[in-house]
Coordinates of C-alpha atoms in Angstrom, one line a residue:
M28 CA 0.0 0.0 0.1
R29 CA 2.6 2.4 0.9
F30 CA 4.2 1.7 -2.5
L31 CA 1.1 2.4 -4.2
A32 CA 0.5 5.4 -2.1
S33 CA 4.2 6.3 -3.3
L34 CA 3.7 5.8 -6.9
R35 CA 0.8 8.0 -7.1
V36 CA 2.6 10.8 -5.7
V37 CA 5.3 10.3 -8.0
S38 CA 2.7 10.5 -11.1
M39 CA 1.2 13.3 -9.4
Y40 CA 4.4 15.3 -9.5
I41 CA 5.3 14.4 -12.9
Y42 CA 2.2 15.3 -14.0
F43 CA 2.1 18.8 -12.8
G44 CA 5.6 19.1 -13.8
A45 CA 5.2 18.7 -17.1
A46 CA 2.1 20.5 -17.3
I47 CA 4.0 23.5 -16.1
V48 CA 7.0 22.8 -18.2
N49 CA 4.7 22.9 -21.1
G50 CA 3.1 25.8 -20.0
L51 CA 6.3 27.8 -19.5
A52 CA 7.2 26.9 -23.1
A53 CA 4.0 28.1 -24.6
D54 CA 4.6 31.6 -23.0
L55 CA 8.1 32.0 -23.7
S56 CA 8.7 30.8 -27.6
P57 CA 6.7 33.3 -30.1
A58 CA 6.7 30.4 -32.4
T59 CA 4.7 28.4 -29.7
R60 CA 1.7 30.9 -29.5
R61 CA 2.0 31.4 -33.3
H62 CA 0.0 27.9 -33.4
E63 CA -1.3 27.4 -29.7
I64 CA -3.4 30.9 -30.3
K65 CA -4.5 31.1 -33.7
D66 CA -3.5 34.0 -35.6
P67 CA -6.0 36.5 -37.1
P68 CA -6.3 36.3 -40.5
A69 CA -3.1 37.2 -42.7
K70 CA -3.7 40.8 -43.8
K71 CA -3.8 40.6 -48.0
Q72 CA -2.9 43.6 -50.2
K73 CA -5.6 45.6 -51.3
N74 CA -4.5 43.6 -54.5
G75 CA -2.3 40.7 -55.4
F76 CA -1.6 37.6 -53.4
P77 CA -1.3 37.5 -49.5
T78 CA 2.0 37.2 -48.2
T79 CA 1.9 34.8 -45.1
E80 CA -0.6 31.9 -46.1
T81 CA -1.2 29.8 -49.6
A82 CA -3.3 31.0 -52.2
L83 CA -5.8 28.3 -51.0
N84 CA -5.3 28.5 -47.3
L85 CA -5.2 24.7 -47.2
H86 CA -2.7 24.5 -44.3
F87 CA 0.6 26.2 -42.9
V88 CA 3.5 27.9 -45.2
T89 CA 5.9 26.2 -43.4
H90 CA 5.6 22.7 -45.5
D91 CA 4.6 21.6 -48.8
T92 CA 4.4 24.9 -50.7
A93 CA 6.1 27.0 -53.4
S94 CA 6.3 30.1 -55.0
V95 CA 5.4 31.0 -58.5
R96 CA 5.5 34.7 -59.8
F97 CA 3.3 35.9 -62.3
V98 CA 4.8 37.4 -65.0
K99 CA 2.7 39.7 -67.1
A100 CA 2.7 42.7 -69.5
E101 CA 3.6 46.1 -68.2
H102 CA 0.0 47.7 -67.1
Q103 CA -1.8 44.3 -68.1
K104 CA -4.6 43.8 -65.4
I105 CA -5.6 40.1 -65.0
A106 CA -7.5 37.7 -62.1
V107 CA -6.2 34.8 -61.0
W108 CA -8.0 31.4 -60.3
M109 CA -7.0 28.3 -58.5
Q110 CA -8.3 25.1 -57.4
S111 CA -6.6 22.1 -55.8
D112 CA -6.8 18.6 -57.5
I113 CA -7.8 17.0 -54.2
C114 CA -11.5 19.4 -54.5
I115 CA -13.0 16.9 -56.9
G116 CA -15.5 18.8 -58.5
C117 CA -15.1 22.3 -57.3
K118 CA -15.2 25.3 -59.5
L119 CA -11.9 27.3 -59.5
L120 CA -11.8 30.3 -56.8
S121 CA -10.6 33.8 -57.7
V122 CA -7.5 34.2 -55.5
A123 CA -6.1 37.1 -56.4
H124 CA -6.4 40.5 -58.8
L125 CA -3.4 42.0 -60.1
K126 CA -3.8 45.8 -61.4
K127 CA -0.9 47.5 -61.0
D128 CA 3.1 46.5 -61.2
S129 CA 3.0 47.7 -57.3
D130 CA 0.7 44.4 -56.8
N131 CA 2.4 41.2 -55.0
P132 CA 2.5 38.7 -58.2
V133 CA 4.0 36.4 -55.9
A134 CA 1.6 33.1 -55.0
L135 CA 2.7 31.0 -52.3
V136 CA 0.8 27.4 -53.4
D137 CA 0.1 24.1 -52.6
T138 CA 2.2 21.5 -53.5
Q139 CA 0.6 18.4 -52.0
W140 CA -1.6 17.8 -54.9
A141 CA -1.8 19.4 -58.5
L142 CA -3.2 23.1 -59.1
R143 CA -5.8 24.0 -62.0
I144 CA -5.1 27.9 -62.5
S145 CA -6.3 30.2 -64.8
V146 CA -5.9 33.5 -65.8
T147 CA -8.5 36.0 -67.0
D148 CA -9.3 39.5 -67.7
L149 CA -9.7 41.4 -64.5
D150 CA -13.7 41.7 -65.1
A151 CA -14.0 38.0 -65.6
D152 CA -17.0 36.5 -63.6
Y153 CA -15.4 33.0 -64.1
P154 CA -13.0 31.7 -66.7
K155 CA -14.3 30.9 -70.0
R156 CA -12.5 30.3 -73.5
N157 CA -13.5 34.2 -74.5
N158 CA -11.7 36.0 -71.2
T159 CA -8.6 33.2 -70.6
F160 CA -5.4 34.4 -71.1
C161 CA -4.2 31.5 -70.1
E162 CA -4.8 28.3 -68.1
L163 CA -2.4 25.4 -66.2
Y164 CA -2.8 22.5 -64.8
Y165 CA 0.4 21.3 -63.0
H166 CA 1.9 19.8 -59.6
F167 CA 4.5 22.4 -58.1
K168 CA 7.2 20.6 -55.9
Q169 CA 8.0 21.7 -52.4
D170 CA 10.2 25.1 -52.2
G171 CA 10.2 25.3 -55.8
G172 CA 10.6 28.7 -57.2
Y173 CA 8.6 29.2 -60.4
N174 CA 8.0 31.8 -63.1
L175 CA 4.2 32.0 -64.7
T176 CA 4.2 33.8 -67.9
V177 CA 1.1 35.3 -69.0
P178 CA 0.4 35.7 -72.7
A179 CA -0.3 39.6 -73.7
T180 CA -3.3 39.1 -74.9
I181 CA -6.3 36.2 -75.3
S182 CA -6.0 34.1 -78.3
F183 CA -9.3 32.8 -78.6
N184 CA -10.2 30.3 -81.4
G185 CA -13.0 28.7 -80.0
T186 CA -11.4 25.2 -79.2
D187 CA -8.5 25.5 -76.7
V188 CA -6.9 27.8 -74.0
T189 CA -3.6 28.6 -74.1
R190 CA -1.3 26.9 -71.9
C191 CA 0.6 29.0 -69.5
S192 CA 4.3 28.8 -70.0
T193 CA 6.3 28.1 -66.6
D194 CA 10.2 28.3 -65.7
L195 CA 11.8 26.9 -62.9
V196 CA 13.9 29.4 -61.2
R197 CA 14.6 27.7 -57.6
N198 CA 15.1 24.0 -57.6
P199 CA 12.7 22.2 -55.2
T200 CA 13.5 20.1 -52.4
F201 CA 12.1 16.0 -51.8
A202 CA 8.9 16.4 -49.5
D203 CA 9.3 12.6 -48.4
T204 CA 12.8 12.6 -46.8
A205 CA 11.8 12.8 -43.4
I206 CA 8.9 9.9 -43.7
L207 CA 11.8 7.8 -45.7
I208 CA 14.6 8.3 -43.2
V209 CA 12.1 7.2 -40.4
Y210 CA 10.6 3.8 -42.1
G211 CA 14.0 3.3 -43.5
T212 CA 15.3 3.1 -40.2
V213 CA 12.5 0.9 -38.8
F214 CA 13.0 -1.5 -41.8
L215 CA 16.7 -1.4 -40.8
G216 CA 16.3 -2.3 -37.3
V217 CA 13.9 -5.1 -38.3
V218 CA 16.8 -6.8 -40.8
C219 CA 19.2 -6.4 -37.8
A220 CA 17.2 -8.0 -35.1
A221 CA 16.4 -10.8 -37.7
V222 CA 20.1 -11.1 -38.3
W223 CA 20.6 -11.4 -34.9
V224 CA 18.1 -13.5 -33.5
Y225 CA 18.2 -15.9 -36.2
C226 CA 21.5 -16.4 -37.2
I227 CA 24.1 -14.8 -34.9
K228 CA 22.2 -15.8 -31.5
K229 CA 20.5 -19.1 -33.0
H230 CA 24.3 -20.3 -34.2
F231 CA 25.5 -20.0 -30.9
I232 CA 22.8 -21.4 -29.3
A233 CA 22.9 -24.4 -31.7
T234 CA 26.4 -25.0 -31.3
S235 CA 26.3 -25.0 -27.3
L236 CA 23.1 -27.3 -26.5
P237 CA 21.7 -30.3 -28.0
V238 CA 19.5 -30.4 -30.5
S239 CA 16.1 -30.7 -30.1
N240 CA 13.0 -30.6 -32.7
G241 CA 10.4 -30.6 -30.1
N242 CA 8.9 -27.2 -31.0
I243 CA 9.7 -26.8 -34.3
Y244 CA 6.5 -26.5 -36.6
N245 CA 6.3 -28.8 -39.6
F246 CA 4.2 -26.9 -42.0
S247 CA 3.6 -29.7 -44.7
T248 CA 2.1 -31.7 -41.7
D249 CA 0.2 -29.0 -40.1
Q250 CA 1.1 -30.2 -36.6
R251 CA 2.4 -28.0 -33.8
P252 CA 1.6 -27.4 -30.2
G253 CA -1.8 -25.9 -29.6
D254 CA -3.0 -27.5 -32.9
E255 CA -4.1 -31.2 -32.1
A256 CA -7.3 -30.5 -31.0
P257 CA -9.8 -32.2 -33.4
L258 CA -12.5 -30.6 -35.3
T259 CA -15.2 -32.6 -33.6
T260 CA -13.7 -30.8 -29.9
P261 CA -16.6 -28.9 -28.8
I262 CA -16.9 -25.2 -28.7
N263 CA -17.4 -24.6 -25.2
K264 CA -14.8 -26.8 -23.8
P265 CA -11.4 -24.5 -22.8
N266 CA -8.8 -24.9 -26.0
K267 CA -5.4 -23.7 -26.6
M268 CA -6.0 -20.4 -27.9
S269 CA -3.0 -18.2 -26.1
Q270 CA -0.6 -18.7 -29.0
R271 CA -3.2 -18.0 -31.6
Q272 CA -4.3 -14.8 -29.6
K273 CA -0.1 -13.4 -29.9
S274 CA -1.1 -12.4 -33.3
V275 CA -4.5 -10.8 -32.6
D276 CA -2.5 -8.6 -29.9
T277 CA -0.1 -8.0 -32.4
F278 CA -2.4 -6.6 -34.9
R279 CA -4.0 -4.6 -32.5
G280 CA -1.0 -3.2 -31.3
L281 CA -0.3 -2.2 -35.0
A282 CA -3.4 -0.2 -35.0
I283 CA -3.3 1.4 -31.9
A284 CA 0.2 2.6 -32.5
Q285 CA -0.7 4.2 -35.5
L286 CA -3.4 5.6 -34.1
V287 CA -1.6 7.2 -31.4
C288 CA 1.1 8.5 -34.2
G289 CA -1.9 9.9 -35.9
V290 CA -3.0 12.0 -33.0
A291 CA 0.4 13.2 -32.7
G292 CA 0.4 14.6 -36.3
D293 CA 1.7 11.8 -38.4
G294 CA 4.2 14.0 -40.2
K295 CA 1.5 15.9 -41.7
Y296 CA 1.8 14.4 -45.1
P297 CA -1.4 14.0 -46.8
F298 CA -0.7 10.0 -47.7
L299 CA -0.5 9.7 -44.1
A300 CA -3.5 11.8 -42.9
H301 CA -7.2 11.3 -43.1
S302 CA -8.6 11.5 -46.6
V303 CA -10.6 14.9 -47.7
W304 CA -13.2 13.3 -48.5
Y305 CA -13.1 10.6 -51.6
G306 CA -10.4 7.7 -51.5
M307 CA -8.5 6.2 -48.6
T308 CA -5.3 7.1 -47.1
V309 CA -2.9 4.8 -44.8
A310 CA -4.5 6.8 -41.8
D311 CA -8.0 5.5 -43.2
T312 CA -7.2 2.0 -42.4
F313 CA -6.4 2.0 -38.5
F314 CA -9.6 2.8 -37.2
P315 CA -11.7 0.1 -39.6
W316 CA -8.7 -2.2 -38.7
F317 CA -9.1 -1.6 -34.6
V318 CA -13.2 -2.1 -34.9
F319 CA -12.4 -5.7 -37.4
I320 CA -9.9 -7.1 -34.4
M321 CA -12.5 -5.5 -31.7
G322 CA -14.3 -8.3 -33.4
T323 CA -12.0 -10.9 -33.2
S324 CA -11.4 -10.2 -29.8
I325 CA -15.3 -10.8 -28.9
H326 CA -15.0 -14.2 -30.5
L327 CA -12.2 -15.2 -28.3
A328 CA -12.9 -13.7 -24.9
I329 CA -16.5 -14.8 -25.1
N330 CA -15.2 -18.2 -25.6
I331 CA -13.2 -18.1 -22.7
L332 CA -15.5 -16.6 -20.5
L333 CA -18.2 -19.6 -21.4
S334 CA -15.4 -22.1 -21.0
K335 CA -15.0 -20.9 -17.3
G336 CA -18.7 -21.5 -16.8
Q337 CA -19.7 -18.2 -16.6
S338 CA -24.1 -18.2 -17.7
F339 CA -24.9 -16.1 -20.7
R340 CA -26.6 -13.7 -18.5
T341 CA -23.5 -12.5 -16.6
I342 CA -21.7 -12.0 -19.9
F343 CA -24.1 -9.9 -21.0
K344 CA -24.4 -7.9 -18.2
K345 CA -20.6 -7.6 -19.1
V346 CA -21.5 -6.4 -22.6
V347 CA -23.7 -4.1 -21.4
I348 CA -21.4 -2.5 -18.9
R349 CA -18.4 -2.2 -21.2
S350 CA -20.8 -0.6 -24.1
I351 CA -21.7 2.2 -21.8
I352 CA -18.3 3.1 -20.2
L353 CA -16.8 3.2 -23.8
F354 CA -19.4 5.4 -25.1
I355 CA -19.4 7.9 -21.7
L356 CA -15.3 7.7 -22.1
G357 CA -15.8 8.9 -25.5
V358 CA -17.6 11.7 -24.8
F359 CA -15.7 12.6 -21.4
I360 CA -12.0 12.3 -22.9
Q361 CA -13.2 15.8 -25.2
S362 CA -11.2 18.6 -24.6
K363 CA -14.5 20.6 -24.6
N364 CA -16.9 20.9 -21.8
N365 CA -19.6 23.0 -22.8
L366 CA -22.4 21.3 -22.8
L367 CA -24.6 23.2 -25.3
T368 CA -21.9 22.2 -27.8
L369 CA -20.3 18.8 -26.6
R370 CA -19.7 16.3 -29.6
I371 CA -22.0 13.5 -28.7
P372 CA -20.2 11.4 -32.0
G373 CA -17.0 9.8 -31.6
V374 CA -14.7 7.0 -32.0
L375 CA -15.3 5.6 -28.3
Q376 CA -18.8 5.9 -28.9
R377 CA -19.0 4.2 -31.9
F378 CA -16.6 1.2 -30.6
G379 CA -19.5 0.9 -27.7
I380 CA -22.2 0.7 -30.0
T381 CA -20.7 -1.6 -32.2
Y382 CA -19.5 -3.7 -29.6
F383 CA -22.9 -3.9 -28.0
I384 CA -24.6 -5.2 -31.2
V385 CA -21.9 -7.7 -32.6
A386 CA -21.5 -9.0 -29.0
S387 CA -25.1 -9.4 -28.1
C388 CA -25.5 -11.3 -31.7
Y389 CA -22.6 -13.6 -30.8
L390 CA -23.5 -14.3 -27.4
F391 CA -27.1 -15.2 -28.8
S392 CA -25.6 -17.7 -31.8
R393 CA -24.1 -19.6 -28.9
W394 CA -26.9 -19.6 -26.7
L395 CA -28.8 -21.1 -29.7
L396 CA -26.1 -23.8 -30.1
A397 CA -25.8 -24.8 -26.6
R398 CA -29.5 -25.6 -26.6
R399 CA -29.1 -27.8 -29.6
K400 CA -29.7 -31.4 -28.5
T401 CA -27.4 -33.3 -31.5
E402 CA -24.2 -32.1 -32.5
R403 CA -23.5 -32.0 -36.1
T404 CA -20.2 -34.0 -37.6
N405 CA -20.5 -34.6 -41.5
T406 CA -17.5 -33.4 -43.3
C407 CA -19.5 -30.8 -45.2
F408 CA -21.1 -28.7 -42.0
L409 CA -17.4 -29.4 -40.5
M410 CA -16.0 -27.4 -43.7
F411 CA -18.4 -24.4 -43.0
R412 CA -19.3 -24.6 -39.5
D413 CA -18.0 -21.0 -39.1
I414 CA -20.6 -19.3 -41.5
V415 CA -23.8 -22.1 -41.1
D416 CA -23.5 -21.9 -37.4
Y417 CA -24.2 -18.3 -36.7
I418 CA -26.7 -15.4 -36.9
E419 CA -24.1 -12.7 -37.1
L420 CA -23.1 -12.7 -41.2
P421 CA -27.0 -12.3 -42.1
V422 CA -26.9 -9.5 -39.3
A423 CA -23.9 -7.9 -41.2
A424 CA -25.8 -8.1 -44.6
L425 CA -28.9 -6.6 -43.3
C426 CA -26.6 -3.4 -41.8
I427 CA -25.6 -3.2 -45.5
T428 CA -28.9 -3.6 -46.8
I429 CA -30.0 -0.9 -44.4
H430 CA -26.9 1.3 -44.9
V431 CA -27.3 1.2 -49.0
L432 CA -31.3 1.7 -48.8
I433 CA -31.4 4.6 -46.6
T434 CA -28.4 6.4 -48.5
F435 CA -29.9 5.6 -51.9
L436 CA -33.7 6.2 -50.8
L437 CA -34.1 8.7 -48.2
P438 CA -35.2 12.0 -49.5
V439 CA -33.0 15.0 -48.7
P440 CA -34.6 18.7 -48.8
G441 CA -33.0 20.0 -51.8
C442 CA -30.6 17.4 -52.9
P443 CA -30.2 14.9 -55.4
R444 CA -31.5 11.3 -53.8
G445 CA -28.7 8.8 -53.1
Y446 CA -26.0 11.9 -53.3
Q447 CA -22.7 10.8 -51.6
G448 CA -20.6 13.8 -52.1
P449 CA -19.0 16.8 -49.9
G450 CA -21.8 19.2 -51.0
G451 CA -20.7 22.9 -50.6
P452 CA -20.6 25.9 -52.6
L453 CA -17.9 24.7 -55.0
V454 CA -19.7 21.4 -56.0
G455 CA -22.6 21.9 -58.5
I456 CA -23.4 24.5 -61.2
N457 CA -24.8 27.0 -59.5
G458 CA -24.4 26.0 -55.7
E459 CA -27.5 23.7 -55.8
L460 CA -25.5 21.1 -53.6
T461 CA -24.3 23.9 -50.7
N462 CA -26.6 21.5 -48.1
C463 CA -25.9 18.1 -49.2
T464 CA -22.7 17.9 -47.4
G465 CA -22.7 13.9 -46.3
G466 CA -26.0 13.2 -48.2
A467 CA -28.2 11.3 -46.3
A468 CA -26.0 10.2 -43.6
G469 CA -25.2 14.0 -42.8
Y470 CA -28.8 14.7 -43.1
I471 CA -29.5 12.4 -40.4
D472 CA -26.8 13.3 -38.1
R473 CA -28.3 17.1 -38.1
A474 CA -31.7 16.4 -37.4
F475 CA -31.0 13.8 -34.7
F476 CA -28.1 15.5 -32.9
T477 CA -28.5 19.1 -34.3
P478 CA -25.3 20.9 -35.6
A479 CA -24.3 22.0 -32.2
H480 CA -23.2 18.7 -31.3
L481 CA -21.1 17.7 -34.2
I482 CA -17.4 18.2 -35.0
K483 CA -17.1 21.6 -36.1
T484 CA -13.9 21.5 -38.1
G485 CA -12.2 19.0 -40.6
K486 CA -10.5 19.2 -43.9
I487 CA -13.6 19.3 -45.6
V488 CA -14.3 22.5 -44.7
T489 CA -10.6 24.1 -45.7
V490 CA -11.1 22.5 -49.5
Y491 CA -14.6 22.3 -50.1
H492 CA -15.7 25.4 -48.2
T493 CA -18.9 23.5 -46.8
K494 CA -21.4 25.5 -45.1
I495 CA -23.0 22.6 -43.0
L496 CA -21.2 20.1 -40.8
H497 CA -20.8 16.5 -41.2
D498 CA -19.7 14.0 -38.6
P499 CA -17.6 11.0 -39.8
E500 CA -19.1 8.9 -36.5
G501 CA -22.1 9.7 -37.1
I502 CA -25.5 7.3 -36.9
L503 CA -25.7 5.8 -40.6
G504 CA -21.8 4.6 -40.4
T505 CA -22.6 2.9 -37.4
F506 CA -24.4 0.2 -39.6
T507 CA -21.2 -0.7 -41.7
S508 CA -18.9 -0.3 -38.5
V509 CA -21.2 -3.3 -37.1
A510 CA -20.9 -5.4 -40.3
L511 CA -17.1 -4.3 -40.3
C512 CA -16.8 -5.7 -36.5
I513 CA -18.4 -8.8 -38.0
F514 CA -16.3 -9.9 -40.4
G515 CA -13.7 -9.5 -37.6
L516 CA -15.6 -12.0 -35.6
Q517 CA -15.5 -14.2 -38.5
A518 CA -11.6 -13.9 -38.8
G519 CA -11.7 -15.1 -35.0
K520 CA -13.8 -18.2 -35.6
I521 CA -11.5 -19.0 -38.6
L522 CA -8.4 -19.1 -35.9
H523 CA -10.3 -20.8 -33.4
H524 CA -12.4 -23.4 -35.2
F525 CA -10.2 -25.3 -37.8
H526 CA -7.1 -27.1 -36.7
T527 CA -5.0 -27.0 -39.6
A528 CA -2.8 -23.8 -40.6
S529 CA -3.4 -24.2 -43.9
G530 CA -7.1 -24.5 -43.7
R531 CA -7.1 -21.1 -41.5
L532 CA -4.9 -19.2 -44.0
L533 CA -6.8 -20.3 -46.9
R534 CA -10.1 -19.0 -45.3
L535 CA -8.2 -15.8 -44.2
V536 CA -6.8 -15.0 -47.7
L537 CA -9.9 -16.0 -49.7
W538 CA -12.3 -13.7 -47.3
G539 CA -9.7 -11.1 -48.0
V540 CA -9.7 -11.4 -51.7
L541 CA -13.7 -11.5 -51.7
L542 CA -13.8 -8.4 -49.6
I543 CA -11.4 -6.1 -51.8
T544 CA -13.1 -7.5 -55.2
C545 CA -16.2 -6.4 -53.7
S546 CA -14.8 -2.7 -53.1
A547 CA -13.1 -2.8 -56.5
V548 CA -16.5 -3.3 -58.1
L549 CA -18.6 -0.9 -56.2
S550 CA -16.3 1.9 -56.4
K551 CA -15.2 1.0 -60.0
C552 CA -11.4 1.3 -59.1
T553 CA -12.0 5.1 -59.2
M554 CA -12.1 7.9 -56.5
A555 CA -15.4 9.3 -57.1
D556 CA -17.3 8.0 -59.9
G557 CA -18.5 4.4 -58.7
W558 CA -21.6 3.3 -57.7
I559 CA -20.4 3.2 -54.1
P560 CA -17.4 5.4 -54.1
I561 CA -14.6 4.6 -51.0
N562 CA -15.2 7.5 -48.2
K563 CA -14.0 7.2 -44.9
N564 CA -16.4 10.0 -43.7
L565 CA -19.5 8.1 -44.5
W566 CA -17.7 4.7 -43.9
S567 CA -19.3 3.6 -47.4
V568 CA -20.1 0.0 -48.0
S569 CA -16.9 -0.1 -50.4
Y570 CA -14.6 1.5 -47.6
I571 CA -15.6 -1.4 -45.0
C572 CA -15.2 -3.8 -48.1
L573 CA -11.6 -2.5 -48.6
T574 CA -10.4 -2.1 -44.8
S575 CA -11.9 -5.4 -43.8
G576 CA -10.5 -7.1 -46.8
T577 CA -7.0 -6.0 -46.1
A578 CA -7.4 -6.8 -42.2
F579 CA -8.0 -10.3 -43.3
L580 CA -4.9 -10.4 -45.2
V581 CA -2.8 -8.6 -42.4
Q582 CA -4.4 -10.8 -40.2
A583 CA -3.4 -14.3 -42.1
L584 CA 0.3 -12.6 -42.5
F585 CA 0.6 -12.0 -38.9
H586 CA -0.8 -15.6 -38.1
V587 CA 2.4 -17.1 -40.3
L588 CA 4.8 -15.1 -38.5
I589 CA 3.5 -15.2 -35.1
D590 CA 1.7 -18.0 -34.7
V591 CA 2.6 -20.9 -37.5
T592 CA 6.2 -20.1 -37.9
R593 CA 6.9 -18.2 -34.6
F594 CA 9.6 -16.1 -36.3
W595 CA 8.4 -13.2 -34.5
N596 CA 7.2 -12.6 -31.0
G597 CA 5.0 -9.6 -31.8
A598 CA 7.4 -7.3 -29.9
P599 CA 7.0 -4.4 -29.3
L600 CA 3.7 -4.1 -30.7
I601 CA 2.0 -7.0 -28.6
Y602 CA 2.7 -5.1 -25.4
A603 CA 0.4 -2.0 -27.3
G604 CA -1.9 -4.6 -28.3
M605 CA -2.7 -5.8 -24.6
N606 CA -2.9 -2.3 -23.5
S607 CA -4.9 -0.6 -26.4
L608 CA -7.4 1.0 -24.4
M609 CA -4.8 2.7 -22.3
L610 CA -2.8 4.0 -25.3
Y611 CA -5.5 5.7 -27.1
V612 CA -6.9 7.5 -23.7
G613 CA -3.7 8.1 -22.6
S614 CA -2.5 9.2 -26.2
E615 CA -5.8 11.9 -26.5
I616 CA -5.7 13.4 -23.1
M617 CA -1.9 13.7 -23.0
S618 CA -1.2 15.1 -26.8
R619 CA -1.1 18.7 -25.3
Y620 CA 1.6 17.7 -22.6
L621 CA 5.3 17.3 -22.5
P622 CA 7.2 15.2 -23.2
F623 CA 4.6 13.3 -25.4
T624 CA 4.4 16.5 -27.8
W625 CA 5.5 19.9 -28.0
Q626 CA 4.6 22.9 -29.9
P627 CA 6.1 22.9 -33.2
I628 CA 8.9 25.4 -33.8
V629 CA 10.0 25.1 -37.4
G630 CA 6.9 23.3 -38.8
N631 CA 8.2 21.3 -41.4
H632 CA 8.0 17.6 -42.3
A633 CA 11.0 16.5 -40.3
E634 CA 10.0 18.1 -37.2
Y635 CA 6.3 17.0 -37.3
C636 CA 7.7 13.4 -38.0
A637 CA 9.9 13.6 -35.1
I638 CA 6.7 14.8 -32.7
A639 CA 4.7 12.1 -34.2
Y640 CA 6.9 9.1 -34.0
W641 CA 8.8 10.1 -30.8
S642 CA 5.2 10.3 -29.0
M643 CA 4.3 6.8 -30.6
T644 CA 7.7 5.2 -29.3
L645 CA 7.3 6.9 -26.1
W646 CA 3.6 4.9 -25.6
L647 CA 5.5 1.8 -26.8
I648 CA 7.6 2.2 -23.9
I649 CA 5.0 2.6 -21.3
A650 CA 3.0 -0.2 -23.0
Y651 CA 6.2 -2.3 -22.3
V652 CA 6.9 -1.2 -18.5
A653 CA 3.0 -1.7 -18.0
Y654 CA 3.4 -5.3 -19.4
R655 CA 6.4 -5.7 -17.2
K656 CA 4.2 -4.7 -14.2
K657 CA 1.3 -6.6 -15.2
F658 CA -0.8 -3.6 -15.4
F659 CA -3.5 -4.2 -18.2
L660 CA -6.4 -1.4 -18.3
K661 CA -9.5 -2.9 -19.0
I662 CA -13.2 -2.4 -18.6

């Protein structure tokens, strides 16, 4: 007891010390104050481009920007229009009027995506063939300097517009150096660890100890410790699953480590950050993968509880309590405490609802199995018992059907039926889609929660200039989240029911390929032109098919490396996976405090990468220490 009391006192001093240091740093550093307290809007010149922000104002000017000087004839009056390629289907925006020679002709432009540029006469209401000097579609590079020369006259021949000529005057830099160094270092560390364990260390052990084949796995005969249970083993009896759970914990650790990294900024790379609306990035996989693993864990956890003799009523009470705690915890860890504008949807809230529905369905299936008087043992049934013995897959099909029907059939006032786009004033011909953000999903959330209780920020606001709110963790997306979790539950059944490694791997890979194929068909392998585009904000059917399909393949890979061949023990990710709740909640709360993060000083990719991966490394160390101390935060 004295040790625990001392530990609490030390923890309290560390917490307050970190808060004080962080506060002093915020007070003393002008650069820090710039990011902590939002700058007032940059003062633009009366004409010309702004001097302290990008032309489209997509992000800070400390990274992913280039300088473009517009070279025009003397006393030529022009208007410059731009739009980013990531704003799919958007109109061009007027960003500057260059009337006098004294107007600032240098634009700071974004280099994350290609830009569409049009230069028109000053009085043009929108770029057309008869009022445009030139136009350009170009992907500028970071820190590059460019001259864009505008023709002196409009060459209108009724067909194509003249292409603006560009000249490179300052060589750009490679923007991805920092992330390549990070992952190159990780890869080199993995290679060195493998060489040490399987070449050097194993060699010395083999020369000093007698040879034993007792723990060597023979893939051809599919026999190893823990796999000797026959197919006819009753499902409600204890089974040796601890080894198979290691791959699940490691997979969960991968997802939570990347979520922690995302909370800390993820290096500010567009391919690591969340997608704006359409398509999918690396960051868009980890949240659904975590939901997938939650489904896998539901099967393993409930099976263990039943094997210990706990009743269905007792387990259901635990499911209800855990779901409520997850939902309340998600509401409480927000940075705002204004009850009038408190965000109701959220990540842990979706976890709680999804967990309750899927765990309840699986528990009901197990209750039905327990009431069955005869055990079916025919070969055909045993091959597909993970499918035909349960009600979860029909529930997943029902959830997907409900999601599709509501998306395409629910009438949204003033919007096309079945609309799945971002809406906003930039999309459409005359702004008719301004109030259509999110289609049916956004309409339901705004009606149920009211806009006051939805998320207020997001890239969609910056890029598409949307006027109404959309929450990516809304009600309609919960249906597909349930389906995704059930796919994870299916992976858990495969890992548990089938006693041969080849049988498990074949099923995992087939499920993965099937779901990825469904996603490709629904999206037509395009960003926005498919029947159901891949969309993380809407949790569209094609999105959950793609993420669950890749999750099946990753689970198969981890199963081979960890459970079958035992080539890898899962470290250090397995420690994070065994304490995932502690890492997620802790990173959300401590993301604004030293030593986990700091306010950027330079603000380039290298510093953002250092912040993100330092935070992830620190939390992995904390997870390892908690594992050694046998501390696991569970609810």
